[in-house]
Short mmCIF file of C-alpha atoms and ligand atoms in Angstrom, two decimals:
data_model
loop_
_atom_site.label_atom_id
_atom_site.label_comp_id
_atom_site.label_asym_id
_atom_site.label_seq_id
_atom_site.Cartn_x
_atom_site.Cartn_y
_atom_site.Cartn_z
CA MET A 1 88.25 81.02 70.88
CA THR A 2 88.76 84.40 69.33
CA ALA A 3 91.43 86.73 70.70
CA ALA A 4 88.88 89.10 72.13
CA ASN A 5 87.23 86.16 74.13
CA GLU A 6 90.64 84.65 75.09
CA LEU A 7 90.91 83.32 78.58
CA ARG A 8 94.38 82.16 79.51
CA LEU A 9 95.26 79.57 82.22
CA GLY A 10 98.30 80.15 84.24
CA VAL A 11 99.30 77.04 86.26
CA ASN A 12 101.03 77.72 89.67
CA ILE A 13 103.41 75.01 90.44
CA ASP A 14 104.53 76.10 93.89
CA HIS A 15 103.06 73.14 95.57
CA VAL A 16 105.15 70.61 93.58
CA ALA A 17 108.12 72.36 95.39
CA THR A 18 106.23 72.13 98.68
CA VAL A 19 106.16 68.44 98.34
CA ARG A 20 109.82 68.24 97.20
CA ASN A 21 110.97 70.36 100.20
CA ALA A 22 109.12 68.20 102.63
CA ARG A 23 112.03 65.71 102.15
CA GLY A 24 114.66 68.20 101.19
CA GLY A 25 115.67 66.25 97.94
CA ALA A 26 115.21 66.94 94.34
CA VAL A 27 111.82 65.21 93.63
CA PRO A 28 109.17 65.88 92.63
CA ASP A 29 110.74 68.46 90.30
CA PRO A 30 108.76 71.62 89.76
CA VAL A 31 110.45 72.25 86.42
CA ARG A 32 109.25 68.83 85.07
CA ALA A 33 105.69 69.77 86.38
CA ALA A 34 105.93 73.06 84.49
CA LYS A 35 106.92 71.40 81.19
CA LEU A 36 104.09 68.84 81.68
CA ALA A 37 101.65 71.66 82.32
CA GLU A 38 102.84 73.42 79.16
CA GLU A 39 102.09 70.27 77.26
CA ALA A 40 98.72 69.91 78.82
CA GLY A 41 97.71 73.38 77.56
CA ALA A 42 98.82 75.86 80.32
CA ASP A 43 99.27 79.31 78.76
CA GLY A 44 101.76 80.31 81.42
CA ILE A 45 103.47 79.06 84.53
CA THR A 46 103.08 80.95 87.74
CA ALA A 47 105.65 80.56 90.52
CA HIS A 48 105.87 82.55 93.85
CA LEU A 49 109.38 82.90 95.42
CA ARG A 50 108.50 83.74 98.98
CA GLU A 51 110.97 85.49 101.33
CA ASP A 52 111.21 82.28 103.37
CA ARG A 53 111.73 80.01 100.28
CA ARG A 54 109.11 77.64 101.73
CA HIS A 55 108.41 76.11 98.26
CA MET A 56 110.07 77.65 95.23
CA VAL A 57 113.81 78.49 95.69
CA ASP A 58 116.08 80.67 93.60
CA ALA A 59 117.48 77.88 91.59
CA ASP A 60 113.94 76.93 90.50
CA ILE A 61 113.37 80.39 89.12
CA GLU A 62 116.52 80.15 87.19
CA ALA A 63 115.70 76.71 85.76
CA LEU A 64 112.18 77.70 84.80
CA THR A 65 113.43 80.70 82.99
CA GLU A 66 115.70 78.57 80.98
CA ALA A 67 113.24 75.61 80.48
CA LEU A 68 109.87 77.24 79.69
CA SER A 69 108.40 77.94 76.25
CA VAL A 70 105.30 79.66 77.67
CA PRO A 71 105.50 82.94 79.83
CA LEU A 72 106.75 82.87 83.35
CA ASN A 73 104.55 84.86 85.85
CA PHE A 74 106.76 85.60 88.79
CA GLU A 75 104.88 86.28 92.02
CA MET A 76 106.73 88.29 94.51
CA ALA A 77 106.51 90.60 97.48
CA ALA A 78 107.44 94.28 96.99
CA THR A 79 110.94 93.91 98.50
CA ASP A 80 114.29 95.04 97.30
CA GLU A 81 115.51 91.40 97.30
CA MET A 82 112.64 90.26 95.02
CA GLN A 83 112.91 93.30 92.75
CA ALA A 84 116.65 92.53 92.26
CA ILE A 85 115.82 88.87 91.40
CA ALA A 86 113.07 90.04 88.92
CA LEU A 87 115.39 92.32 87.40
CA ARG A 88 118.04 89.62 86.89
CA TYR A 89 115.58 87.18 85.17
CA LYS A 90 113.20 89.62 83.57
CA PRO A 91 110.33 87.23 83.57
CA HIS A 92 107.46 87.87 81.09
CA ALA A 93 105.25 89.00 83.95
CA VAL A 94 105.46 89.95 87.72
CA CYS A 95 102.61 89.76 90.05
CA ILE A 96 103.19 91.81 93.31
CA VAL A 97 101.51 90.08 96.31
CA PRO A 98 101.31 90.89 99.98
CA GLU A 99 103.37 88.50 102.04
CA ARG A 100 103.47 87.66 105.71
CA ARG A 101 105.70 84.89 107.09
CA GLU A 102 103.11 83.44 109.29
CA GLU A 103 100.37 83.10 106.60
CA ARG A 104 99.75 79.67 105.01
CA THR A 105 99.09 81.27 101.61
CA THR A 106 98.60 84.72 100.25
CA GLU A 107 95.79 85.66 102.50
CA GLY A 108 94.55 88.99 101.21
CA GLY A 109 95.13 91.45 98.40
CA LEU A 110 97.83 94.15 98.41
CA GLU A 111 97.09 97.37 100.20
CA VAL A 112 97.93 99.57 97.17
CA ALA A 113 95.99 102.71 98.20
CA ARG A 114 97.99 103.21 101.40
CA GLU A 115 101.45 102.58 99.74
CA GLU A 116 100.91 104.25 96.37
CA ASN A 117 104.10 106.18 96.35
CA ARG A 118 106.50 103.35 97.42
CA LEU A 119 104.72 101.05 94.94
CA ALA A 120 104.86 103.30 92.11
CA HIS A 121 108.58 103.59 92.46
CA PHE A 122 108.94 99.95 93.07
CA ILE A 123 107.23 98.79 89.86
CA ALA A 124 108.67 101.40 87.60
CA PRO A 125 112.07 99.59 87.07
CA LEU A 126 110.23 96.23 86.51
CA ALA A 127 107.97 97.85 83.75
CA ASP A 128 110.98 99.54 82.27
CA ALA A 129 112.66 96.06 82.01
CA GLY A 130 109.79 94.80 79.98
CA CYS A 131 107.96 92.91 82.61
CA ARG A 132 104.08 93.12 82.54
CA VAL A 133 103.32 94.31 86.01
CA SER A 134 100.31 92.88 87.78
CA ILE A 135 98.99 93.76 91.36
CA PHE A 136 97.14 91.20 93.48
CA ILE A 137 94.25 93.03 95.09
CA ALA A 138 90.86 92.59 96.59
CA ALA A 139 87.91 93.45 94.22
CA ASP A 140 87.85 96.91 95.80
CA GLN A 141 87.31 100.25 93.94
CA ARG A 142 89.89 102.02 96.01
CA GLN A 143 92.60 99.40 95.36
CA ILE A 144 91.83 99.28 91.65
CA GLU A 145 91.91 103.12 91.31
CA ALA A 146 95.28 103.08 93.04
CA ALA A 147 96.72 100.18 90.96
CA ALA A 148 95.80 102.36 87.77
CA ARG A 149 97.42 105.47 89.18
CA ILE A 150 100.71 103.68 90.05
CA GLY A 151 100.99 102.48 86.47
CA ALA A 152 100.27 98.78 86.82
CA SER A 153 99.05 97.27 83.57
CA VAL A 154 97.09 94.34 85.13
CA VAL A 155 95.17 93.73 88.28
CA GLU A 156 94.57 90.20 89.53
CA LEU A 157 91.38 89.99 91.54
CA HIS A 158 91.57 87.91 94.67
CA THR A 159 88.88 85.08 94.49
CA GLY A 160 89.77 83.43 97.79
CA ALA A 161 86.72 84.70 99.75
CA TYR A 162 84.36 83.69 96.90
CA CYS A 163 85.92 80.22 96.70
CA ASP A 164 85.80 79.67 100.54
CA ALA A 165 82.19 80.67 100.84
CA HIS A 166 81.25 78.44 97.87
CA ALA A 167 83.12 75.49 99.60
CA ASP A 168 81.47 76.06 102.94
CA TRP A 169 78.09 76.20 101.26
CA ARG A 170 78.75 72.89 99.57
CA ALA A 171 79.90 71.32 102.79
CA GLY A 172 76.40 71.97 104.33
CA GLY A 173 76.02 72.67 107.98
CA PRO A 174 74.15 75.24 109.94
CA ASP A 175 75.85 78.27 108.26
CA ALA A 176 75.37 76.93 104.71
CA GLU A 177 72.60 79.45 103.70
CA ALA A 178 74.59 82.39 105.09
CA ARG A 179 77.72 81.25 103.17
CA LEU A 180 75.76 80.94 100.04
CA GLN A 181 74.68 84.55 100.39
CA GLU A 182 78.32 85.65 101.05
CA ARG A 183 79.41 83.71 97.99
CA ASP A 184 76.86 85.51 95.74
CA GLU A 185 77.83 88.90 97.35
CA GLU A 186 81.53 88.12 96.61
CA LEU A 187 80.73 87.14 93.01
CA ALA A 188 78.65 90.30 92.49
CA ARG A 189 81.66 92.34 93.80
CA ILE A 190 84.15 90.64 91.57
CA THR A 191 81.90 90.96 88.58
CA GLU A 192 81.42 94.72 89.13
CA MET A 193 85.09 95.43 89.86
CA ALA A 194 86.24 93.37 86.86
CA SER A 195 84.12 95.63 84.64
CA TYR A 196 85.31 98.79 86.45
CA ALA A 197 89.04 97.80 86.23
CA HIS A 198 88.67 97.09 82.56
CA SER A 199 86.97 100.51 82.00
CA LEU A 200 90.15 102.18 83.44
CA GLY A 201 92.22 100.32 80.88
CA LEU A 202 93.66 97.58 83.16
CA GLU A 203 93.88 94.03 82.07
CA VAL A 204 91.93 91.77 84.50
CA HIS A 205 93.07 88.49 85.93
CA ALA A 206 91.73 86.41 88.80
CA GLY A 207 92.79 83.71 91.10
CA HIS A 208 93.11 82.00 94.38
CA GLY A 209 91.32 79.03 95.60
CA LEU A 210 89.66 78.21 92.26
CA THR A 211 88.45 74.53 91.72
CA TYR A 212 86.47 72.80 89.08
CA ASP A 213 83.46 73.40 91.21
CA CYS A 214 83.63 77.19 91.49
CA VAL A 215 85.70 78.30 88.53
CA SER A 216 82.87 78.71 85.93
CA PRO A 217 81.14 81.93 87.08
CA ILE A 218 84.67 83.64 87.12
CA ALA A 219 85.78 82.26 83.87
CA ALA A 220 82.52 83.58 82.29
CA LEU A 221 83.27 87.20 83.25
CA PRO A 222 84.13 88.73 79.73
CA GLU A 223 86.77 91.16 81.25
CA VAL A 224 88.82 88.42 82.80
CA ARG A 225 91.75 87.52 80.51
CA GLU A 226 93.70 85.20 82.77
CA LEU A 227 93.10 82.86 85.60
CA ASN A 228 95.92 81.63 87.93
CA ILE A 229 95.30 78.29 89.54
CA GLY A 230 97.65 76.09 91.58
CA HIS A 231 96.80 74.31 94.88
CA PHE A 232 93.60 72.57 93.47
CA LEU A 233 95.31 71.44 90.20
CA ILE A 234 98.42 70.04 91.99
CA GLY A 235 96.10 68.30 94.60
CA GLU A 236 93.91 66.82 91.94
CA ALA A 237 96.96 65.59 89.96
CA ILE A 238 97.75 63.24 92.89
CA PHE A 239 94.64 61.29 91.91
CA VAL A 240 94.50 61.61 88.09
CA GLY A 241 97.80 62.93 87.00
CA LEU A 242 98.74 66.51 86.16
CA GLU A 243 97.82 66.45 82.47
CA PRO A 244 94.30 65.32 82.99
CA SER A 245 93.81 67.65 86.01
CA ILE A 246 94.81 70.76 83.79
CA LYS A 247 92.87 69.59 80.80
CA GLU A 248 89.68 69.24 82.72
CA MET A 249 90.12 72.74 84.18
CA ARG A 250 90.70 74.05 80.62
CA ARG A 251 87.61 72.26 79.37
CA ILE A 252 85.41 73.78 82.23
CA MET A 253 86.89 77.29 81.48
CA ASP A 254 86.25 77.01 77.88
CA ALA A 255 82.61 75.70 78.47
CA ALA A 256 81.96 78.69 80.78
CA ARG A 257 83.38 81.11 78.29
CA ALA A 258 81.40 79.78 75.42
N1 LIG B 1 97.23 84.07 92.16
C1 LIG B 1 97.93 84.71 93.15
C2 LIG B 1 98.38 86.06 93.17
C3 LIG B 1 98.35 83.79 94.35
O1 LIG B 1 99.24 84.32 95.29
C4 LIG B 1 98.05 82.47 94.21
C5 LIG B 1 98.52 81.56 95.32
O2 LIG B 1 99.87 81.45 95.19
C6 LIG B 1 97.20 81.97 93.18
C7 LIG B 1 96.79 82.85 92.30
C8 LIG B 1 96.84 80.56 92.99
O3 LIG B 1 96.00 80.22 94.10
P1 LIG B 1 95.74 78.73 94.40
O4 LIG B 1 96.97 77.94 94.60
O5 LIG B 1 94.69 78.79 95.58
O6 LIG B 1 95.01 78.21 93.09
#
């Protein structure tokens, strides 16, 4: 793959910590998973330190910072606490995500347009510290323009609605045709907005909900330079092991790119 065609895979290891925390002990160790992911070909490791520490905890971030050879992408809410932690560890990248305590996962993109001023001030010290700043947003023109204005270098486009519609279509049932149409509309929106974000000079990433079955059309978008994938890969690893799970995703991404 040439540099211009490069598509990086960031592996999100949060849910190794979810399993660990279910028993409150030390296993399974997310750092061990991160090292295995590296060996399997992950180009980066993504970890989300949530306000409620429901999966990753502060010690995991410290241990990852010391252990990793590939870049760490630190997902965080735009809070003072998280900014201080990011400035302490200075990860290669930070990805600013919305966060609500009651949600099961990051449910929507960040509302950048409404909070432009605050977010511009929030990300400036992170960029000054050398972190590549990414903003997790819906594939929406207003949000992309706002992300560019506040000085982000990357936007990560939320693929959750596309993936959910795809899964519902696959599951069949009375709404299957409507969900297929929604999937195609979402894909068209992501395609158009990836191109638009790129035209504004933003690097484009994508993620949330991606599986072997739905990753190819997203991986094929030429402007997309990185995918961040977690839940499916960790789930699949239960059946086949982490290394085969990641290698298969890498193979499908490369095939789509070719
Ligand atoms: N990208 C971002 C910004 C996320 O918040 C998440 C979920 O933590 C992911 C990617 C990965 O999503 P999934 O675990 O559904 O693959």
